[in-house]
Coordinates of C-alpha atoms in Angstrom, one line a residue:
M1 CA 0.0 0.0 0.0
I2 CA 1.3 3.4 -0.9
T3 CA 1.0 6.1 1.9
C4 CA 0.1 9.6 0.7
C5 CA 1.1 12.6 2.7
R6 CA 1.3 16.3 2.0
L7 CA 4.2 18.7 2.7
V8 CA 3.5 21.6 5.0
A9 CA 5.7 24.8 4.6
I10 CA 6.9 26.1 7.9
P11 CA 8.8 29.4 7.9
Q12 CA 12.5 29.0 8.1
H13 CA 12.3 25.2 8.2
D14 CA 12.1 22.3 5.8
I15 CA 10.2 19.1 6.1
Y16 CA 11.8 16.0 4.7
F17 CA 9.9 12.7 4.3
G18 CA 11.7 9.5 5.1
L19 CA 10.5 6.1 4.9
H20 CA 9.5 5.8 8.5
E21 CA 9.7 9.3 9.9
Y22 CA 9.5 13.0 9.1
Q23 CA 12.5 15.2 9.7
V24 CA 12.1 18.8 10.7
R25 CA 15.3 20.7 10.0
N26 CA 16.3 24.3 10.7
T27 CA 17.2 25.9 7.4
V28 CA 19.8 28.1 9.0
N29 CA 22.1 25.6 10.8
K30 CA 20.6 22.4 9.2
H31 CA 20.3 20.7 12.6
V32 CA 17.4 18.2 13.1
I33 CA 14.9 19.8 15.4
R34 CA 12.5 16.9 15.8
R35 CA 12.1 13.4 14.4
V36 CA 8.4 12.4 14.0
P37 CA 7.5 8.8 13.4
S38 CA 5.3 8.5 10.4
R39 CA 2.8 6.4 12.1
Q40 CA 2.0 9.2 14.5
L41 CA 0.9 11.3 11.7
F42 CA -1.9 9.0 10.7
R43 CA -4.9 7.5 12.5
S44 CA -7.2 4.7 11.4
S45 CA -10.9 5.1 11.3
R46 CA -13.3 2.4 12.4
N47 CA -13.2 1.2 8.9
K48 CA -9.7 -0.1 8.8
T49 CA -9.9 -0.2 5.1
S50 CA -9.7 3.7 5.0
V51 CA -6.7 5.4 6.4
Q52 CA -6.7 9.3 6.8
P53 CA -3.7 11.5 7.7
I54 CA -3.9 13.6 10.9
S55 CA -3.4 17.4 11.0
F56 CA 0.3 17.6 10.2
T57 CA 0.4 21.4 10.2
T58 CA -0.9 21.6 13.8
R59 CA 1.5 19.0 15.0
V60 CA 4.6 20.6 13.5
K61 CA 3.6 24.1 14.6
K62 CA 3.1 22.9 18.2
R63 CA 6.5 21.2 18.2
Y64 CA 8.1 24.3 16.7
R65 CA 6.4 26.5 19.3
Q66 CA 7.6 24.4 22.1
W67 CA 11.1 24.4 20.7
T68 CA 11.0 28.2 20.3
E69 CA 9.8 28.7 23.9
Q70 CA 12.6 26.4 25.1
R71 CA 15.2 28.3 23.1
N72 CA 13.9 31.7 24.4
R73 CA 14.1 30.4 28.0
K74 CA 17.7 29.4 27.4
R75 CA 18.4 32.7 25.9
L76 CA 16.7 34.6 28.8
L77 CA 18.7 32.5 31.3
G78 CA 21.9 33.2 29.5
N79 CA 21.2 36.9 29.4
I80 CA 20.5 36.9 33.1
M81 CA 23.7 35.1 33.9
K82 CA 25.6 37.5 31.7
L83 CA 24.0 40.4 33.5
I84 CA 25.0 38.9 36.8
Y85 CA 28.5 38.3 35.7
K86 CA 28.6 41.8 34.2
R87 CA 27.5 43.4 37.5
R88 CA 30.0 41.4 39.4
F89 CA 32.7 42.6 37.0
I90 CA 31.5 46.2 37.3
K91 CA 31.6 45.8 41.1
R92 CA 35.1 44.5 41.0
I93 CA 36.2 47.4 38.8
L94 CA 34.5 49.9 41.1
F95 CA 36.1 48.3 44.2
G96 CA 39.5 48.2 42.6
T97 CA 39.2 51.8 41.4
G98 CA 38.1 52.9 44.9
I99 CA 41.1 51.1 46.4
C100 CA 43.5 52.8 44.0
I101 CA 42.0 56.2 44.7
L102 CA 42.3 55.6 48.4
L103 CA 45.9 54.6 48.1
V104 CA 46.7 57.6 45.9
F105 CA 45.0 59.9 48.4
I106 CA 47.0 58.3 51.3
F107 CA 50.3 58.7 49.3
I108 CA 49.7 62.3 48.3
F109 CA 48.1 63.8 51.3
I110 CA 49.6 61.7 54.1
I111 CA 52.9 60.0 53.1
I112 CA 54.4 62.9 51.1
P113 CA 53.6 65.5 53.8
L114 CA 55.1 63.2 56.5
V115 CA 58.3 62.6 54.4
Y116 CA 58.6 66.3 53.6
K117 CA 58.2 67.3 57.3
N118 CA 60.8 64.9 58.5
S119 CA 63.3 65.0 55.7
Y120 CA 65.6 68.1 55.6
S121 CA 67.2 66.6 52.4
F122 CA 63.8 66.5 50.7
Q123 CA 63.0 70.1 51.7
R124 CA 66.4 71.3 50.5
S125 CA 66.2 69.5 47.2
L126 CA 62.8 70.9 46.3
L127 CA 63.8 74.4 47.3
F128 CA 67.2 74.6 45.6
L129 CA 66.6 72.2 42.7
N130 CA 70.4 72.0 42.3
F131 CA 70.0 68.7 40.6
V132 CA 68.5 70.6 37.6
N133 CA 71.6 71.4 35.7
I134 CA 72.3 72.5 32.1
P135 CA 75.4 71.4 30.3
V136 CA 77.7 74.4 29.7
N137 CA 81.3 74.8 28.8
F138 CA 82.1 77.1 31.7
K139 CA 85.7 77.5 30.7
S140 CA 84.7 79.1 27.4
P141 CA 82.0 81.8 28.0
S142 CA 82.6 83.0 24.4
S143 CA 81.0 79.8 23.1
L144 CA 77.7 81.3 24.5
G145 CA 78.3 84.6 22.7
L146 CA 79.8 86.4 25.6
D147 CA 82.7 88.5 24.4
G148 CA 85.1 89.9 26.9
A149 CA 84.4 87.3 29.5
R150 CA 86.7 85.0 31.5
N151 CA 86.1 82.0 33.8
F152 CA 87.9 81.6 37.1
Y153 CA 87.5 80.0 40.5
L154 CA 87.3 81.6 43.9
T155 CA 87.7 79.7 47.2
T156 CA 85.7 80.9 50.2
E157 CA 86.7 81.0 53.8
D158 CA 84.9 77.7 54.5
N159 CA 86.9 76.1 51.7
V160 CA 84.2 76.1 49.0
T161 CA 85.2 76.6 45.4
L162 CA 82.9 78.8 43.4
G163 CA 82.9 79.0 39.6
V164 CA 82.8 82.7 38.4
W165 CA 82.5 84.6 35.2
Q166 CA 83.8 88.1 34.9
I167 CA 82.3 90.0 31.9
L168 CA 83.9 93.3 30.8
P169 CA 81.8 96.3 29.7
E170 CA 81.4 96.9 26.0
L171 CA 83.6 100.0 26.3
L172 CA 86.6 97.8 27.0
L173 CA 86.1 95.3 24.2
P174 CA 88.2 97.1 21.7
K175 CA 91.2 97.1 24.1
L176 CA 90.6 93.3 24.6
K177 CA 90.9 92.8 20.8
L178 CA 94.1 94.8 20.5
S179 CA 95.9 92.9 23.3
E180 CA 95.2 89.7 25.1
F181 CA 93.9 90.4 28.6
K182 CA 95.6 88.4 31.4
E183 CA 94.1 87.6 34.8
R184 CA 95.6 90.7 36.4
D185 CA 94.3 92.8 33.5
Y186 CA 90.7 91.6 34.2
E187 CA 91.1 92.3 37.9
N188 CA 92.5 95.8 37.3
A189 CA 89.7 96.6 34.9
L190 CA 87.2 96.4 37.8
G191 CA 88.8 99.5 39.2
D192 CA 88.1 101.8 36.2
G193 CA 85.2 103.4 38.0
T194 CA 82.5 101.7 35.9
P195 CA 79.5 100.3 38.0
V196 CA 79.7 96.5 38.8
F197 CA 76.7 94.2 38.9
I198 CA 76.9 91.0 41.0
Y199 CA 74.3 88.6 39.6
M200 CA 72.7 86.0 41.9
H201 CA 70.7 83.5 39.9
G202 CA 67.6 81.5 40.9
N203 CA 67.2 78.0 42.2
S204 CA 67.7 75.9 39.0
G205 CA 70.3 75.8 36.2
N206 CA 73.6 77.7 36.5
R207 CA 75.2 80.9 35.5
G208 CA 75.3 79.7 31.9
S209 CA 71.5 79.4 31.4
A210 CA 70.2 81.1 28.3
H211 CA 68.0 83.8 29.8
R212 CA 70.8 84.8 32.2
V213 CA 73.3 85.1 29.4
E214 CA 71.0 87.4 27.6
L215 CA 70.7 89.6 30.6
Y216 CA 74.6 89.8 31.0
K217 CA 74.7 91.0 27.4
I218 CA 72.3 93.9 28.2
L219 CA 74.3 94.9 31.2
Q220 CA 77.5 94.7 29.1
K221 CA 76.0 96.9 26.5
N222 CA 75.1 99.5 29.2
N223 CA 78.9 99.5 30.0
Y224 CA 78.7 97.8 33.3
H225 CA 81.0 95.1 34.7
V226 CA 79.1 91.9 35.4
V227 CA 80.2 89.2 37.8
A228 CA 78.1 86.0 37.7
F229 CA 78.8 82.9 39.8
D230 CA 77.3 79.6 40.9
Y231 CA 76.5 78.9 44.5
R232 CA 77.8 75.7 46.2
S233 CA 76.4 72.5 44.5
Y234 CA 75.5 74.5 41.3
G235 CA 77.3 74.4 38.0
D236 CA 81.1 73.7 38.4
S237 CA 81.2 74.9 42.0
S238 CA 82.0 72.5 44.9
P239 CA 79.4 69.8 45.5
V240 CA 78.6 71.0 49.0
E241 CA 75.0 70.7 50.1
P242 CA 73.4 74.2 50.0
S243 CA 71.6 76.1 52.8
E244 CA 70.4 79.6 53.2
N245 CA 73.4 80.7 55.2
G246 CA 75.6 78.7 52.9
V247 CA 74.6 80.5 49.7
V248 CA 74.6 83.8 51.5
S249 CA 78.1 83.1 52.6
D250 CA 79.1 82.3 49.0
S251 CA 77.6 85.6 47.7
K252 CA 79.4 87.5 50.4
A253 CA 82.8 86.0 49.3
I254 CA 82.1 87.2 45.8
Y255 CA 81.2 90.7 47.1
K256 CA 84.5 90.8 49.1
W257 CA 86.5 89.9 46.0
V258 CA 84.8 92.5 43.9
K259 CA 85.1 95.1 46.7
R260 CA 88.8 94.4 46.9
H261 CA 89.4 94.9 43.2
S262 CA 86.9 97.6 42.2
N263 CA 88.8 100.5 43.8
G264 CA 85.7 102.1 45.2
A265 CA 83.4 101.7 42.1
K266 CA 79.7 101.4 42.7
I267 CA 78.5 97.9 43.4
Y268 CA 75.0 96.7 42.6
F269 CA 73.3 93.4 43.4
W270 CA 71.0 91.8 40.9
G271 CA 68.9 88.9 42.2
H272 CA 66.4 86.8 40.3
S273 CA 63.8 84.4 41.8
L274 CA 65.5 82.7 44.8
G275 CA 68.4 85.0 44.2
T276 CA 66.2 87.9 45.4
G277 CA 66.0 86.3 48.8
I278 CA 69.8 85.6 48.8
S279 CA 70.7 89.2 47.7
S280 CA 68.2 90.7 50.2
H281 CA 69.7 88.7 53.1
L282 CA 73.2 89.6 52.0
L283 CA 72.4 93.3 51.7
D284 CA 71.0 93.2 55.3
V285 CA 74.2 91.5 56.6
L286 CA 76.5 93.9 54.8
E287 CA 74.8 97.1 55.9
S288 CA 74.7 95.8 59.5
E289 CA 78.5 95.5 59.2
G290 CA 78.7 99.1 57.9
Q291 CA 79.1 98.3 54.2
T292 CA 77.4 100.5 51.6
I293 CA 75.8 99.0 48.5
S294 CA 74.8 101.3 45.7
G295 CA 71.6 99.6 44.7
L296 CA 69.5 96.4 44.6
V297 CA 67.6 95.1 41.6
L298 CA 65.0 92.4 42.3
E299 CA 63.7 90.4 39.4
A300 CA 60.5 88.4 40.2
P301 CA 60.9 88.6 44.0
F302 CA 58.9 87.0 46.8
N303 CA 58.4 88.5 50.2
N304 CA 59.2 85.4 52.3
M305 CA 59.5 81.6 51.8
C306 CA 56.3 80.9 53.7
D307 CA 54.1 82.8 51.3
E308 CA 56.1 81.6 48.3
V309 CA 55.5 77.9 49.3
R310 CA 51.8 78.6 49.6
S311 CA 51.7 80.2 46.2
Y312 CA 53.9 77.7 44.3
P313 CA 52.0 75.8 41.6
L314 CA 52.8 72.4 42.9
A315 CA 51.5 73.4 46.4
K316 CA 48.0 74.0 45.0
V317 CA 47.1 70.4 45.8
F318 CA 48.0 70.7 49.4
R319 CA 47.5 74.4 50.5
Y320 CA 43.8 74.0 51.4
L321 CA 44.6 71.2 53.8
P322 CA 44.3 72.3 57.5
W323 CA 47.7 70.8 58.2
F324 CA 49.5 72.5 55.4
D325 CA 51.6 74.8 57.5
F326 CA 52.4 72.1 60.0
F327 CA 53.8 69.8 57.3
F328 CA 55.3 72.2 54.8
T329 CA 56.2 75.8 56.0
E330 CA 57.0 75.2 59.7
P331 CA 59.6 72.5 59.0
M332 CA 61.4 74.7 56.5
Y333 CA 61.6 77.6 59.0
E334 CA 62.8 75.2 61.7
N335 CA 65.6 74.1 59.4
G336 CA 66.6 77.7 58.6
L337 CA 65.1 78.0 55.1
K338 CA 63.3 81.2 55.6
F339 CA 64.5 83.8 53.0
Q340 CA 62.5 86.5 54.7
S341 CA 63.2 89.4 52.2
D342 CA 60.4 91.5 53.8
R343 CA 62.2 91.4 57.2
H344 CA 65.7 92.0 55.7
L345 CA 64.8 94.9 53.4
V346 CA 62.9 97.0 56.0
K347 CA 66.3 97.4 57.7
V348 CA 68.4 98.4 54.7
K349 CA 68.8 101.9 53.1
A350 CA 70.1 101.0 49.6
P351 CA 67.9 102.0 46.6
I352 CA 65.7 99.2 45.3
L353 CA 64.3 98.4 41.9
I354 CA 61.7 95.6 41.6
L355 CA 60.8 94.1 38.2
H356 CA 57.9 91.7 37.9
A357 CA 55.7 90.3 35.1
E358 CA 52.0 90.0 35.6
D359 CA 51.9 86.5 34.0
D360 CA 54.5 85.0 36.3
I361 CA 53.1 81.8 37.7
V362 CA 56.2 80.6 39.6
I363 CA 56.3 83.7 41.8
P364 CA 53.0 85.6 41.5
I365 CA 53.2 89.3 41.1
K366 CA 51.1 89.7 44.3
L367 CA 54.1 88.6 46.3
G368 CA 56.3 91.2 44.7
L369 CA 53.7 93.9 45.3
K370 CA 53.4 92.7 48.9
L371 CA 57.2 93.0 49.4
Y372 CA 57.2 96.5 47.8
E373 CA 54.4 97.8 50.0
T374 CA 56.1 96.4 53.1
V375 CA 59.4 98.0 52.3
Q376 CA 57.9 101.3 51.1
S377 CA 55.8 101.8 54.2
S378 CA 58.9 101.2 56.4
R379 CA 61.1 103.7 54.5
Q380 CA 58.5 106.6 54.4
G381 CA 60.3 108.2 51.5
K382 CA 63.7 108.2 53.1
S383 CA 65.2 105.9 50.5
P384 CA 64.0 105.3 46.9
I385 CA 62.2 102.1 46.0
K386 CA 60.5 101.6 42.6
F387 CA 58.2 98.9 41.3
I388 CA 57.9 98.2 37.5
K389 CA 55.4 95.7 36.3
F390 CA 55.2 94.2 32.9
D391 CA 51.9 93.5 31.2
K392 CA 50.8 89.9 30.9
N393 CA 50.1 90.3 27.2
R394 CA 53.9 90.5 26.7
H395 CA 54.3 86.9 28.0
F396 CA 57.5 87.5 29.9
G397 CA 56.6 85.0 32.6
H398 CA 59.1 84.2 35.3
K399 CA 62.4 84.7 33.4
F400 CA 62.0 86.6 30.1
I401 CA 61.9 90.2 31.3
Y402 CA 65.2 90.7 29.5
K403 CA 63.1 90.7 26.3
D404 CA 61.7 94.2 27.2
E405 CA 63.1 96.6 24.6
S406 CA 63.3 99.4 27.2
L407 CA 64.9 97.4 30.0
S408 CA 68.4 98.9 29.2
N409 CA 67.0 102.4 29.8
K410 CA 65.2 101.4 33.0
I411 CA 68.4 100.0 34.4
E412 CA 70.4 103.1 33.3
D413 CA 67.8 105.4 34.9
F414 CA 67.9 103.4 38.2
V415 CA 71.7 103.6 38.2
K416 CA 71.6 107.4 37.8
E417 CA 68.9 107.8 40.4
S418 CA 70.7 105.7 43.0
S419 CA 74.0 107.5 42.3
R420 CA 72.3 110.7 43.4
Y421 CA 71.1 109.2 46.6
K422 CA 73.3 109.5 49.7
P423 CA 72.2 107.4 52.7
L424 CA 71.7 109.2 55.9

């Protein structure tokens, strides 16, 4: 007997007839979904001579619907598990991030302040930055474009060797070309009556830094002698650890040498950045000993180290902490790193010129103004002090005031005004 059946089209599936069963296969991945025995698709009527097929469409649709529901349940369960794992992963990430933030907070706001407070070496290194050095051929100033300059070394009373440059005024350069100057000729040149500027640089680099060399050239063109040197541990000077009293002692040794060879010529101090604190301290010491200094030029000065530390860019992270002074400023004062220019300059009588740029972020101009106001109120017009600020649009910042086209005239005017001043 031949069995007759009909093919029912099911979306996305194919029905294949076998000899004893039907195969329902997925058209996408070709897997067998369900094997249906052929005898179940037919039923016999009471009259066994007539055989009629059952509803094949209903049967297959029901099987397909069951399979679809089972597949959806598996997918739902899989999505739930993925979500659980994802939440656990997110929790782990958040937990790890929180731990990292906590460790960074502890390191920055607890460990660093503790190390800074209890380590004088750490305080000294961050203040003087003598490890920031610029390779320079100190023995050949002419390689940096300095004509009429010589390099020599001076030994202080406490056996510290200082590297020094002596730069002749432009007026003497023709003589230098005609005959080779010797050591004694350079020393004798200091006594020609021309003003002498002793330059005290800031807390990084050395006497050969580019912006300092450019300033030397301006002073040279104004026909001034220039004596620039490196403190202990800077440049090619002795590798002795610096301190406030140490660098002031080095500067005093340079002054004594200039005084001994200048034959009564007017001597001026020029301090930049940290050098303003050194020159102010030295000026106070010398005047207390009865010495007379013709004038002091302060480029980008601060009033005292306490206010400078609070205003320093790197201190912005810490300065709002209630324990800031306890951990940062008080330890420096206890270790003698004060540089209190405001206290030193209220006691001196020498004329003072202050130069400061409005866009200086290392030492804000407000500190220079604060120093100026303090000294001016103490002098009450008895001794000249002048403040010159440079507009922020000129972008001079902390160390490019030498780019001012009229700086040469400003210095010359200050020298003339200070020459007319006679201390009481």
